[in-house]
PDB file of C-alpha atoms in Angstrom:
ATOM      1  CA  MET A 245     -35.342   7.252  38.985  1.00 50.00           C
ATOM      2  CA  SER A 246     -31.669   6.535  38.289  1.00 61.00           C
ATOM      3  CA  PRO A 247     -30.505   7.458  34.757  1.00 82.00           C
ATOM      4  CA  PHE A 248     -28.758   4.062  34.552  1.00 84.00           C
ATOM      5  CA  GLU A 249     -30.442   0.785  35.457  1.00 88.00           C
ATOM      6  CA  VAL A 250     -29.480  -2.818  34.825  1.00 85.00           C
ATOM      7  CA  THR A 251     -31.924  -5.707  34.746  1.00 89.00           C
ATOM      8  CA  ARG A 252     -30.495  -9.227  34.641  1.00 82.00           C
ATOM      9  CA  THR A 253     -32.748 -11.823  33.045  1.00 79.00           C
ATOM     10  CA  LEU A 254     -30.034 -14.437  32.598  1.00 76.00           C
ATOM     11  CA  PRO A 255     -29.322 -16.767  35.553  1.00 77.00           C
ATOM     12  CA  ALA A 256     -25.783 -16.501  36.887  1.00 72.00           C
ATOM     13  CA  ASP A 257     -24.846 -19.888  35.423  1.00 78.00           C
ATOM     14  CA  ALA A 258     -26.686 -19.419  32.118  1.00 83.00           C
ATOM     15  CA  THR A 259     -23.544 -18.867  30.046  1.00 84.00           C
ATOM     16  CA  THR A 260     -21.825 -22.015  31.302  1.00 89.00           C
ATOM     17  CA  ALA A 261     -24.964 -24.084  30.816  1.00 92.00           C
ATOM     18  CA  ALA A 262     -25.422 -22.771  27.275  1.00 91.00           C
ATOM     19  CA  LEU A 263     -21.771 -23.465  26.395  1.00 94.00           C
ATOM     20  CA  ARG A 264     -22.028 -27.034  27.674  1.00 96.00           C
ATOM     21  CA  ALA A 265     -25.234 -27.625  25.727  1.00 96.00           C
ATOM     22  CA  ASP A 266     -23.876 -26.118  22.494  1.00 96.00           C
ATOM     23  CA  VAL A 267     -20.583 -28.028  22.654  1.00 98.00           C
ATOM     24  CA  LEU A 268     -22.278 -31.336  23.436  1.00 98.00           C
ATOM     25  CA  ALA A 269     -24.772 -30.916  20.600  1.00 98.00           C
ATOM     26  CA  GLY A 270     -22.297 -29.440  18.131  1.00 98.00           C
ATOM     27  CA  LEU A 271     -19.406 -31.861  18.591  1.00 98.00           C
ATOM     28  CA  THR A 272     -21.602 -34.964  18.529  1.00 98.00           C
ATOM     29  CA  SER A 273     -23.429 -33.876  15.363  1.00 97.00           C
ATOM     30  CA  GLU A 274     -22.425 -34.720  11.808  1.00 95.00           C
ATOM     31  CA  PRO A 275     -20.899 -32.527  10.530  1.00 96.00           C
ATOM     32  CA  LYS A 276     -19.530 -30.863  13.649  1.00 98.00           C
ATOM     33  CA  ALA A 277     -20.491 -27.223  14.275  1.00 98.00           C
ATOM     34  CA  LEU A 278     -20.420 -24.576  16.987  1.00 97.00           C
ATOM     35  CA  PRO A 279     -22.272 -21.231  17.163  1.00 94.00           C
ATOM     36  CA  PRO A 280     -20.059 -18.155  16.711  1.00 93.00           C
ATOM     37  CA  LYS A 281     -21.061 -16.531  20.002  1.00 90.00           C
ATOM     38  CA  TRP A 282     -18.382 -18.606  21.759  1.00 92.00           C
ATOM     39  CA  PHE A 283     -15.598 -16.628  20.073  1.00 92.00           C
ATOM     40  CA  TYR A 284     -16.324 -13.686  22.342  1.00 85.00           C
ATOM     41  CA  ASP A 285     -14.565 -14.006  25.665  1.00 85.00           C
ATOM     42  CA  ALA A 286     -12.249 -11.125  26.634  1.00 83.00           C
ATOM     43  CA  ARG A 287      -9.524 -12.343  24.260  1.00 90.00           C
ATOM     44  CA  GLY A 288     -11.999 -12.953  21.451  1.00 89.00           C
ATOM     45  CA  SER A 289     -13.516  -9.499  21.831  1.00 86.00           C
ATOM     46  CA  GLU A 290     -10.034  -7.966  21.676  1.00 90.00           C
ATOM     47  CA  LEU A 291      -9.252  -9.929  18.515  1.00 94.00           C
ATOM     48  CA  PHE A 292     -12.521  -8.881  16.892  1.00 92.00           C
ATOM     49  CA  GLU A 293     -11.745  -5.223  17.604  1.00 91.00           C
ATOM     50  CA  ARG A 294      -8.463  -5.761  15.755  1.00 96.00           C
ATOM     51  CA  ILE A 295     -10.351  -7.408  12.884  1.00 97.00           C
ATOM     52  CA  THR A 296     -12.577  -4.354  12.461  1.00 94.00           C
ATOM     53  CA  GLN A 297      -9.461  -2.258  11.854  1.00 96.00           C
ATOM     54  CA  LEU A 298      -7.945  -4.538   9.212  1.00 98.00           C
ATOM     55  CA  PRO A 299      -7.850  -3.254   5.623  1.00 97.00           C
ATOM     56  CA  GLU A 300      -9.637  -6.395   4.385  1.00 98.00           C
ATOM     57  CA  TYR A 301     -12.532  -6.137   6.845  1.00 98.00           C
ATOM     58  CA  TYR A 302     -14.850  -3.496   5.397  1.00 98.00           C
ATOM     59  CA  PRO A 303     -18.262  -4.175   7.126  1.00 97.00           C
ATOM     60  CA  THR A 304     -17.640  -2.172  10.303  1.00 95.00           C
ATOM     61  CA  ARG A 305     -16.388   0.882   8.411  1.00 96.00           C
ATOM     62  CA  ALA A 306     -19.151   0.657   5.803  1.00 97.00           C
ATOM     63  CA  GLU A 307     -21.896   0.448   8.421  1.00 97.00           C
ATOM     64  CA  ALA A 308     -20.387   3.291  10.441  1.00 95.00           C
ATOM     65  CA  GLU A 309     -20.348   5.394   7.239  1.00 97.00           C
ATOM     66  CA  ILE A 310     -24.073   4.850   6.745  1.00 97.00           C
ATOM     67  CA  LEU A 311     -24.872   5.622  10.371  1.00 96.00           C
ATOM     68  CA  ARG A 312     -22.785   8.786  10.232  1.00 95.00           C
ATOM     69  CA  ASP A 313     -24.248  10.001   6.949  1.00 96.00           C
ATOM     70  CA  ARG A 314     -27.841   8.833   7.400  1.00 97.00           C
ATOM     71  CA  ALA A 315     -28.448   9.177  11.135  1.00 96.00           C
ATOM     72  CA  ALA A 316     -30.665  12.224  10.605  1.00 95.00           C
ATOM     73  CA  ASP A 317     -32.699  10.362   7.964  1.00 97.00           C
ATOM     74  CA  ILE A 318     -33.095   7.360  10.272  1.00 97.00           C
ATOM     75  CA  ALA A 319     -34.175   9.646  13.100  1.00 95.00           C
ATOM     76  CA  ALA A 320     -36.704  11.447  10.906  1.00 95.00           C
ATOM     77  CA  ALA A 321     -38.149   8.184   9.571  1.00 96.00           C
ATOM     78  CA  SER A 322     -38.478   6.574  13.005  1.00 96.00           C
ATOM     79  CA  GLY A 323     -39.251   9.526  15.310  1.00 95.00           C
ATOM     80  CA  ALA A 324     -38.072   7.261  18.115  1.00 96.00           C
ATOM     81  CA  ARG A 325     -38.316   8.191  21.781  1.00 96.00           C
ATOM     82  CA  THR A 326     -36.879   4.798  22.837  1.00 97.00           C
ATOM     83  CA  LEU A 327     -33.972   3.007  21.192  1.00 96.00           C
ATOM     84  CA  VAL A 328     -33.719  -0.749  21.859  1.00 96.00           C
ATOM     85  CA  GLU A 329     -30.431  -2.230  20.659  1.00 95.00           C
ATOM     86  CA  LEU A 330     -30.113  -6.005  20.392  1.00 94.00           C
ATOM     87  CA  GLY A 331     -26.570  -7.264  20.955  1.00 89.00           C
ATOM     88  CA  SER A 332     -25.343  -3.797  21.840  1.00 87.00           C
ATOM     89  CA  GLY A 333     -21.743  -4.579  22.882  1.00 81.00           C
ATOM     90  CA  SER A 334     -19.817  -1.329  23.282  1.00 79.00           C
ATOM     91  CA  SER A 335     -22.648   0.755  21.714  1.00 83.00           C
ATOM     92  CA  GLU A 336     -19.964   2.588  19.754  1.00 84.00           C
ATOM     93  CA  LYS A 337     -21.734   2.887  16.396  1.00 84.00           C
ATOM     94  CA  THR A 338     -25.058   3.608  18.099  1.00 89.00           C
ATOM     95  CA  ARG A 339     -23.734   6.967  19.236  1.00 89.00           C
ATOM     96  CA  HIS A 340     -24.462   8.365  15.762  1.00 91.00           C
ATOM     97  CA  LEU A 341     -28.146   7.546  16.260  1.00 93.00           C
ATOM     98  CA  LEU A 342     -28.271   8.816  19.836  1.00 91.00           C
ATOM     99  CA  ARG A 343     -26.942  12.192  18.736  1.00 91.00           C
ATOM    100  CA  ALA A 344     -29.461  12.394  15.878  1.00 94.00           C
ATOM    101  CA  LEU A 345     -32.630  11.558  17.836  1.00 91.00           C
ATOM    102  CA  PRO A 346     -33.770  14.843  19.423  1.00 85.00           C
ATOM    103  CA  GLU A 347     -36.771  13.332  21.205  1.00 88.00           C
ATOM    104  CA  LEU A 348     -34.982  10.268  22.551  1.00 93.00           C
ATOM    105  CA  ALA A 349     -35.853   9.628  26.208  1.00 93.00           C
ATOM    106  CA  CYS A 350     -34.553   6.112  26.807  1.00 95.00           C
ATOM    107  CA  TYR A 351     -31.904   3.744  25.479  1.00 93.00           C
ATOM    108  CA  VAL A 352     -32.292  -0.001  26.153  1.00 94.00           C
ATOM    109  CA  PRO A 353     -29.090  -1.889  25.283  1.00 92.00           C
ATOM    110  CA  VAL A 354     -29.432  -5.693  25.359  1.00 92.00           C
ATOM    111  CA  ASP A 355     -26.339  -7.874  25.710  1.00 87.00           C
ATOM    112  CA  VAL A 356     -25.161 -11.008  27.512  1.00 81.00           C
ATOM    113  CA  SER A 357     -22.157  -9.159  28.981  1.00 79.00           C
ATOM    114  CA  GLU A 358     -23.001  -7.108  32.056  1.00 80.00           C
ATOM    115  CA  SER A 359     -19.507  -5.594  32.126  1.00 78.00           C
ATOM    116  CA  ALA A 360     -19.844  -4.394  28.515  1.00 80.00           C
ATOM    117  CA  LEU A 361     -23.235  -2.866  29.313  1.00 83.00           C
ATOM    118  CA  ALA A 362     -21.918  -1.079  32.396  1.00 84.00           C
ATOM    119  CA  GLN A 363     -18.890   0.318  30.565  1.00 83.00           C
ATOM    120  CA  ALA A 364     -20.984   1.495  27.621  1.00 84.00           C
ATOM    121  CA  GLY A 365     -23.633   2.957  29.919  1.00 84.00           C
ATOM    122  CA  GLU A 366     -21.124   5.076  31.810  1.00 83.00           C
ATOM    123  CA  ALA A 367     -19.648   6.439  28.581  1.00 84.00           C
ATOM    124  CA  LEU A 368     -23.076   7.238  27.117  1.00 85.00           C
ATOM    125  CA  LEU A 369     -24.301   9.045  30.209  1.00 84.00           C
ATOM    126  CA  ALA A 370     -21.167  11.196  30.219  1.00 86.00           C
ATOM    127  CA  GLU A 371     -22.144  12.328  26.713  1.00 87.00           C
ATOM    128  CA  HIS A 372     -25.948  12.328  27.236  1.00 87.00           C
ATOM    129  CA  PRO A 373     -26.609  13.056  30.924  1.00 87.00           C
ATOM    130  CA  GLU A 374     -30.313  13.609  30.212  1.00 87.00           C
ATOM    131  CA  LEU A 375     -30.753  10.114  28.755  1.00 90.00           C
ATOM    132  CA  ARG A 376     -32.268   7.241  30.706  1.00 92.00           C
ATOM    133  CA  VAL A 377     -30.316   4.019  30.063  1.00 92.00           C
ATOM    134  CA  HIS A 378     -32.015   0.772  31.067  1.00 91.00           C
ATOM    135  CA  ALA A 379     -29.649  -2.081  30.232  1.00 91.00           C
ATOM    136  CA  LEU A 380     -30.814  -5.689  29.934  1.00 90.00           C
ATOM    137  CA  VAL A 381     -28.429  -8.569  30.609  1.00 87.00           C
ATOM    138  CA  ALA A 382     -30.149 -11.012  28.283  1.00 86.00           C
ATOM    139  CA  ASP A 383     -29.827 -13.216  25.205  1.00 85.00           C
ATOM    140  CA  PHE A 384     -31.482 -11.301  22.371  1.00 85.00           C
ATOM    141  CA  THR A 385     -32.492 -14.578  20.685  1.00 81.00           C
ATOM    142  CA  ALA A 386     -34.637 -15.475  23.717  1.00 82.00           C
ATOM    143  CA  PRO A 387     -37.928 -13.835  24.778  1.00 83.00           C
ATOM    144  CA  LEU A 388     -37.238 -10.375  26.240  1.00 85.00           C
ATOM    145  CA  ASP A 389     -38.969  -8.680  29.134  1.00 87.00           C
ATOM    146  CA  LEU A 390     -38.553  -5.076  28.005  1.00 91.00           C
ATOM    147  CA  PRO A 391     -38.961  -2.156  30.423  1.00 92.00           C
ATOM    148  CA  ASP A 392     -41.881   0.225  30.131  1.00 93.00           C
ATOM    149  CA  THR A 393     -40.573   3.041  27.933  1.00 94.00           C
ATOM    150  CA  PRO A 394     -42.187   5.741  25.786  1.00 94.00           C
ATOM    151  CA  GLY A 395     -42.944   5.108  22.120  1.00 94.00           C
ATOM    152  CA  PRO A 396     -42.377   5.106  19.328  1.00 97.00           C
ATOM    153  CA  ARG A 397     -39.514   2.655  19.735  1.00 97.00           C
ATOM    154  CA  LEU A 398     -36.722   1.906  17.287  1.00 97.00           C
ATOM    155  CA  PHE A 399     -35.336  -1.640  17.546  1.00 97.00           C
ATOM    156  CA  VAL A 400     -31.772  -1.805  16.226  1.00 97.00           C
ATOM    157  CA  PHE A 401     -29.741  -4.874  15.204  1.00 97.00           C
ATOM    158  CA  LEU A 402     -26.394  -3.781  13.779  1.00 96.00           C
ATOM    159  CA  GLY A 403     -23.098  -5.275  12.642  1.00 94.00           C
ATOM    160  CA  GLY A 404     -24.514  -7.708  10.111  1.00 96.00           C
ATOM    161  CA  THR A 405     -25.069 -10.064  13.067  1.00 95.00           C
ATOM    162  CA  ILE A 406     -28.330 -11.256  11.573  1.00 97.00           C
ATOM    163  CA  GLY A 407     -26.183 -12.987   8.960  1.00 97.00           C
ATOM    164  CA  ASN A 408     -24.822 -15.319  11.651  1.00 96.00           C
ATOM    165  CA  LEU A 409     -28.276 -16.879  11.926  1.00 95.00           C
ATOM    166  CA  LEU A 410     -29.264 -19.653   9.552  1.00 94.00           C
ATOM    167  CA  PRO A 411     -32.427 -19.034   7.475  1.00 95.00           C
ATOM    168  CA  ALA A 412     -34.818 -20.775   9.893  1.00 96.00           C
ATOM    169  CA  GLU A 413     -33.171 -18.997  12.831  1.00 95.00           C
ATOM    170  CA  ARG A 414     -33.501 -15.635  11.068  1.00 96.00           C
ATOM    171  CA  THR A 415     -37.201 -16.250  10.483  1.00 97.00           C
ATOM    172  CA  ALA A 416     -37.729 -17.137  14.142  1.00 96.00           C
ATOM    173  CA  PHE A 417     -35.761 -14.084  15.259  1.00 95.00           C
ATOM    174  CA  LEU A 418     -37.587 -11.664  12.961  1.00 97.00           C
ATOM    175  CA  LYS A 419     -40.941 -13.147  13.950  1.00 96.00           C
ATOM    176  CA  ALA A 420     -40.102 -12.624  17.630  1.00 94.00           C
ATOM    177  CA  VAL A 421     -39.086  -8.994  17.021  1.00 95.00           C
ATOM    178  CA  ARG A 422     -42.213  -8.438  14.920  1.00 96.00           C
ATOM    179  CA  GLY A 423     -44.256  -9.645  17.877  1.00 94.00           C
ATOM    180  CA  ARG A 424     -42.677  -6.910  20.001  1.00 93.00           C
ATOM    181  CA  LEU A 425     -43.465  -4.053  17.644  1.00 95.00           C
ATOM    182  CA  GLU A 426     -46.348  -1.785  18.537  1.00 94.00           C
ATOM    183  CA  PRO A 427     -47.960   0.740  16.174  1.00 95.00           C
ATOM    184  CA  GLY A 428     -45.370   3.374  15.295  1.00 96.00           C
ATOM    185  CA  ASP A 429     -42.364   1.196  16.190  1.00 97.00           C
ATOM    186  CA  ALA A 430     -39.664   0.350  13.625  1.00 98.00           C
ATOM    187  CA  LEU A 431     -36.804  -2.089  13.111  1.00 98.00           C
ATOM    188  CA  LEU A 432     -33.353  -1.096  11.801  1.00 98.00           C
ATOM    189  CA  ILE A 433     -31.120  -3.952  10.615  1.00 98.00           C
ATOM    190  CA  GLY A 434     -27.550  -3.936   9.313  1.00 98.00           C
ATOM    191  CA  THR A 435     -26.825  -6.421   6.508  1.00 98.00           C
ATOM    192  CA  ASP A 436     -23.642  -7.110   4.595  1.00 98.00           C
ATOM    193  CA  LEU A 437     -24.314  -7.373   0.868  1.00 98.00           C
ATOM    194  CA  VAL A 438     -23.359  -9.957  -1.773  1.00 98.00           C
ATOM    195  CA  LYS A 439     -20.220  -8.979  -3.666  1.00 97.00           C
ATOM    196  CA  ASP A 440     -17.287 -10.629  -5.407  1.00 97.00           C
ATOM    197  CA  GLU A 441     -15.942 -13.784  -3.780  1.00 98.00           C
ATOM    198  CA  ALA A 442     -12.365 -12.530  -3.421  1.00 98.00           C
ATOM    199  CA  THR A 443     -13.430  -9.505  -1.368  1.00 98.00           C
ATOM    200  CA  LEU A 444     -15.675 -11.613   0.844  1.00 98.00           C
ATOM    201  CA  VAL A 445     -13.149 -14.338   1.536  1.00 98.00           C
ATOM    202  CA  ALA A 446     -10.373 -11.829   2.259  1.00 98.00           C
ATOM    203  CA  ALA A 447     -12.563 -10.182   4.908  1.00 98.00           C
ATOM    204  CA  TYR A 448     -12.604 -13.488   6.800  1.00 98.00           C
ATOM    205  CA  ASP A 449      -9.071 -14.658   6.023  1.00 98.00           C
ATOM    206  CA  ASP A 450      -6.808 -11.623   6.432  1.00 98.00           C
ATOM    207  CA  ALA A 451      -3.129 -11.589   5.561  1.00 97.00           C
ATOM    208  CA  GLN A 452      -2.060 -10.940   9.164  1.00 97.00           C
ATOM    209  CA  GLY A 453      -3.861 -14.019  10.487  1.00 98.00           C
ATOM    210  CA  VAL A 454      -5.959 -12.118  13.029  1.00 98.00           C
ATOM    211  CA  THR A 455      -9.183 -13.810  11.910  1.00 98.00           C
ATOM    212  CA  ALA A 456      -7.481 -17.196  12.120  1.00 98.00           C
ATOM    213  CA  ALA A 457      -6.563 -16.474  15.743  1.00 98.00           C
ATOM    214  CA  PHE A 458     -10.126 -15.303  16.378  1.00 97.00           C
ATOM    215  CA  ASN A 459     -11.515 -18.525  14.899  1.00 98.00           C
ATOM    216  CA  LYS A 460      -9.205 -20.689  16.981  1.00 98.00           C
ATOM    217  CA  ASN A 461     -10.143 -18.780  20.119  1.00 96.00           C
ATOM    218  CA  VAL A 462     -13.235 -20.960  20.412  1.00 97.00           C
ATOM    219  CA  LEU A 463     -10.856 -23.834  21.186  1.00 98.00           C
ATOM    220  CA  ALA A 464      -9.263 -21.825  23.988  1.00 96.00           C
ATOM    221  CA  VAL A 465     -12.717 -21.089  25.407  1.00 95.00           C
ATOM    222  CA  MET A 466     -13.558 -24.811  25.522  1.00 97.00           C
ATOM    223  CA  ASN A 467     -10.181 -25.610  27.070  1.00 97.00           C
ATOM    224  CA  ARG A 468     -10.629 -23.044  29.820  1.00 95.00           C
ATOM    225  CA  GLU A 469     -14.315 -23.481  30.576  1.00 95.00           C
ATOM    226  CA  LEU A 470     -14.742 -27.221  30.002  1.00 97.00           C
ATOM    227  CA  GLY A 471     -11.249 -28.575  30.675  1.00 98.00           C
ATOM    228  CA  ALA A 472     -10.855 -29.676  27.036  1.00 98.00           C
ATOM    229  CA  ASP A 473      -7.428 -30.429  25.581  1.00 97.00           C
ATOM    230  CA  PHE A 474      -7.705 -28.889  22.109  1.00 98.00           C
ATOM    231  CA  ASP A 475      -4.343 -27.964  20.583  1.00 98.00           C
ATOM    232  CA  PRO A 476      -4.962 -24.941  18.315  1.00 97.00           C
ATOM    233  CA  ASP A 477      -1.867 -25.826  16.294  1.00 98.00           C
ATOM    234  CA  GLU A 478      -3.615 -29.034  15.202  1.00 98.00           C
ATOM    235  CA  PHE A 479      -6.253 -27.032  13.297  1.00 98.00           C
ATOM    236  CA  ASP A 480      -6.189 -24.750  10.256  1.00 98.00           C
ATOM    237  CA  HIS A 481      -8.453 -21.754   9.771  1.00 98.00           C
ATOM    238  CA  ILE A 482     -10.693 -22.011   6.697  1.00 98.00           C
ATOM    239  CA  ALA A 483     -12.899 -19.298   5.173  1.00 98.00           C
ATOM    240  CA  ARG A 484     -15.062 -20.377   2.253  1.00 98.00           C
ATOM    241  CA  TRP A 485     -17.749 -18.766   0.083  1.00 98.00           C
ATOM    242  CA  VAL A 486     -20.849 -20.968  -0.280  1.00 98.00           C
ATOM    243  CA  PRO A 487     -22.724 -19.787  -3.393  1.00 97.00           C
ATOM    244  CA  ASP A 488     -25.893 -21.805  -2.766  1.00 96.00           C
ATOM    245  CA  GLY A 489     -26.511 -20.152   0.601  1.00 95.00           C
ATOM    246  CA  GLU A 490     -24.754 -16.893  -0.324  1.00 98.00           C
ATOM    247  CA  TRP A 491     -22.754 -16.985   2.871  1.00 98.00           C
ATOM    248  CA  ILE A 492     -19.200 -17.219   4.131  1.00 98.00           C
ATOM    249  CA  GLU A 493     -18.411 -20.195   6.325  1.00 98.00           C
ATOM    250  CA  MET A 494     -15.559 -20.190   8.800  1.00 98.00           C
ATOM    251  CA  ARG A 495     -14.305 -23.624   9.716  1.00 98.00           C
ATOM    252  CA  LEU A 496     -11.504 -25.297  11.631  1.00 98.00           C
ATOM    253  CA  ARG A 497      -9.866 -28.209   9.782  1.00 98.00           C
ATOM    254  CA  ALA A 498      -8.027 -30.963  11.653  1.00 98.00           C
ATOM    255  CA  ARG A 499      -4.493 -31.439  10.334  1.00 98.00           C
ATOM    256  CA  THR A 500      -4.232 -35.081  11.512  1.00 98.00           C
ATOM    257  CA  ASP A 501      -6.354 -37.814  13.038  1.00 98.00           C
ATOM    258  CA  LEU A 502      -6.855 -36.801  16.654  1.00 97.00           C
ATOM    259  CA  THR A 503      -9.025 -37.272  19.739  1.00 98.00           C
ATOM    260  CA  VAL A 504      -9.993 -34.418  22.041  1.00 98.00           C
ATOM    261  CA  LYS A 505     -11.145 -35.023  25.604  1.00 98.00           C
ATOM    262  CA  ILE A 506     -13.694 -32.719  27.252  1.00 98.00           C
ATOM    263  CA  PRO A 507     -13.846 -33.757  30.921  1.00 97.00           C
ATOM    264  CA  ALA A 508     -16.699 -31.410  31.908  1.00 97.00           C
ATOM    265  CA  LEU A 509     -18.932 -33.287  29.452  1.00 97.00           C
ATOM    266  CA  ASP A 510     -17.352 -36.717  29.976  1.00 97.00           C
ATOM    267  CA  LEU A 511     -16.824 -36.669  26.230  1.00 98.00           C
ATOM    268  CA  ALA A 512     -14.105 -37.770  23.829  1.00 98.00           C
ATOM    269  CA  VAL A 513     -14.384 -36.357  20.299  1.00 98.00           C
ATOM    270  CA  THR A 514     -12.529 -37.822  17.342  1.00 98.00           C
ATOM    271  CA  PHE A 515     -11.487 -35.824  14.268  1.00 98.00           C
ATOM    272  CA  ALA A 516     -10.268 -37.429  11.075  1.00 98.00           C
ATOM    273  CA  ALA A 517      -7.434 -35.742   9.202  1.00 98.00           C
ATOM    274  CA  GLY A 518      -9.015 -33.063   7.011  1.00 98.00           C
ATOM    275  CA  GLU A 519     -12.324 -33.081   8.911  1.00 98.00           C
ATOM    276  CA  GLU A 520     -13.831 -29.619   9.314  1.00 98.00           C
ATOM    277  CA  MET A 521     -15.867 -28.098  12.133  1.00 98.00           C
ATOM    278  CA  ARG A 522     -18.033 -25.114  11.173  1.00 98.00           C
ATOM    279  CA  THR A 523     -17.702 -22.208  13.589  1.00 98.00           C
ATOM    280  CA  GLU A 524     -19.522 -19.393  11.787  1.00 98.00           C
ATOM    281  CA  VAL A 525     -21.925 -18.673   8.975  1.00 98.00           C
ATOM    282  CA  SER A 526     -22.055 -15.068   7.739  1.00 98.00           C
ATOM    283  CA  THR A 527     -24.849 -14.629   5.213  1.00 98.00           C
ATOM    284  CA  LYS A 528     -24.612 -11.861   2.625  1.00 98.00           C
ATOM    285  CA  PHE A 529     -27.828 -10.265   1.439  1.00 98.00           C
ATOM    286  CA  ARG A 530     -29.485  -8.586  -1.531  1.00 98.00           C
ATOM    287  CA  HIS A 531     -32.184  -5.914  -1.385  1.00 98.00           C
ATOM    288  CA  GLU A 532     -34.822  -8.393  -2.515  1.00 98.00           C
ATOM    289  CA  THR A 533     -33.664 -11.011   0.014  1.00 97.00           C
ATOM    290  CA  VAL A 534     -34.068  -8.602   2.899  1.00 98.00           C
ATOM    291  CA  ARG A 535     -37.422  -7.376   1.581  1.00 98.00           C
ATOM    292  CA  ASP A 536     -38.770 -10.904   1.197  1.00 98.00           C
ATOM    293  CA  GLU A 537     -37.551 -12.159   4.570  1.00 98.00           C
ATOM    294  CA  LEU A 538     -39.135  -9.150   6.274  1.00 98.00           C
ATOM    295  CA  ALA A 539     -42.377  -9.587   4.342  1.00 98.00           C
ATOM    296  CA  ALA A 540     -42.531 -13.251   5.402  1.00 98.00           C
ATOM    297  CA  VAL A 541     -43.046 -12.124   9.019  1.00 97.00           C
ATOM    298  CA  ASP A 542     -45.350  -9.183   8.194  1.00 97.00           C
ATOM    299  CA  LEU A 543     -42.707  -6.486   8.216  1.00 98.00           C
ATOM    300  CA  ASP A 544     -42.716  -3.861   5.471  1.00 98.00           C
ATOM    301  CA  LEU A 545     -39.387  -2.535   4.189  1.00 98.00           C
ATOM    302  CA  LYS A 546     -39.709   1.261   4.338  1.00 98.00           C
ATOM    303  CA  GLU A 547     -36.179   2.594   3.794  1.00 98.00           C
ATOM    304  CA  TRP A 548     -32.909   1.235   2.404  1.00 98.00           C
ATOM    305  CA  TRP A 549     -29.550   2.954   2.783  1.00 98.00           C
ATOM    306  CA  THR A 550     -26.106   1.783   1.647  1.00 98.00           C
ATOM    307  CA  ASP A 551     -22.575   3.120   1.965  1.00 98.00           C
ATOM    308  CA  ALA A 552     -21.131   4.943  -1.052  1.00 98.00           C
ATOM    309  CA  ALA A 553     -19.514   1.780  -2.398  1.00 97.00           C
ATOM    310  CA  GLY A 554     -22.692  -0.295  -2.013  1.00 98.00           C
ATOM    311  CA  ARG A 555     -21.033  -2.858   0.259  1.00 98.00           C
ATOM    312  CA  PHE A 556     -23.370  -2.755   3.258  1.00 98.00           C
ATOM    313  CA  ALA A 557     -26.982  -1.753   3.905  1.00 98.00           C
ATOM    314  CA  LEU A 558     -29.221  -0.526   6.687  1.00 98.00           C
ATOM    315  CA  SER A 559     -32.924  -1.265   6.270  1.00 98.00           C
ATOM    316  CA  LEU A 560     -35.801   0.271   8.187  1.00 98.00           C
ATOM    317  CA  SER A 561     -39.033  -1.696   8.420  1.00 98.00           C
ATOM    318  CA  ALA A 562     -42.340  -1.505  10.276  1.00 97.00           C
ATOM    319  CA  ALA A 563     -45.182  -3.862  11.015  1.00 93.00           C
ATOM    320  CA  VAL A 564     -47.688  -4.325   8.204  1.00 88.00           C
TER     321      VAL A 564
END
């Protein structure tokens, strides 16, 4: 058996079809909204890597600190022989866990980008030649056909990505993962924590304007893939703290009255001056919030680790 396998569960045209569906639904709704996954073409991924290095953007560094300092504790608590990572990307932070799991036999990264999976797989096998890597080209929010791997399994969802899901979406996601867990399996989730508004807003509205460029990249994606005629200069980047939901919203605000044509959808979309389109929600959590949301889908919070400054948390849970 090859140490590196790739299984594609997404049809070749799945990404284009999903983009068309999301844009049609999002730009004809009131208020207008798009899911944040459409930031991440090659340019968007490059911009996000720059964001993670900005002084204002603490989540990536805080999570990496926990993984570095607590990897042995996570390994001891899970005893995992298989690591399943949802939305794995470059698998960079996961390396701390891979090094700390002495009994690990298989790593199953799940991502929509086959090129990202292949690049990460090659790098991991160079470091862990004994490891079996079975990559899945799939949408982690959809039902997954996981390979047959030894247990116990540790499911990992890092980066605070769970915060990009609205409450009902989080419940559906957690319920689906709970349905995958077998006796002895565990779930490790990264969550950004509630803190002062100034720190939160700055993390999504940096002084260099990198996050603004990242936000506007969704317009470039629609222009390229759907033939739209968005002018990024006609929109302002907005980052706002929403106390009621305890989340940051990123929005794009139209500077003037304008109409955008999207030929691939045979659609013309009007924006009034000052009208905002939501492009991301990033929920911030508290210990009790995480505990209660896990309990609602029959998951029991077993361990809770934060970075030294208490900005970010990793939680380990198991089926009740």
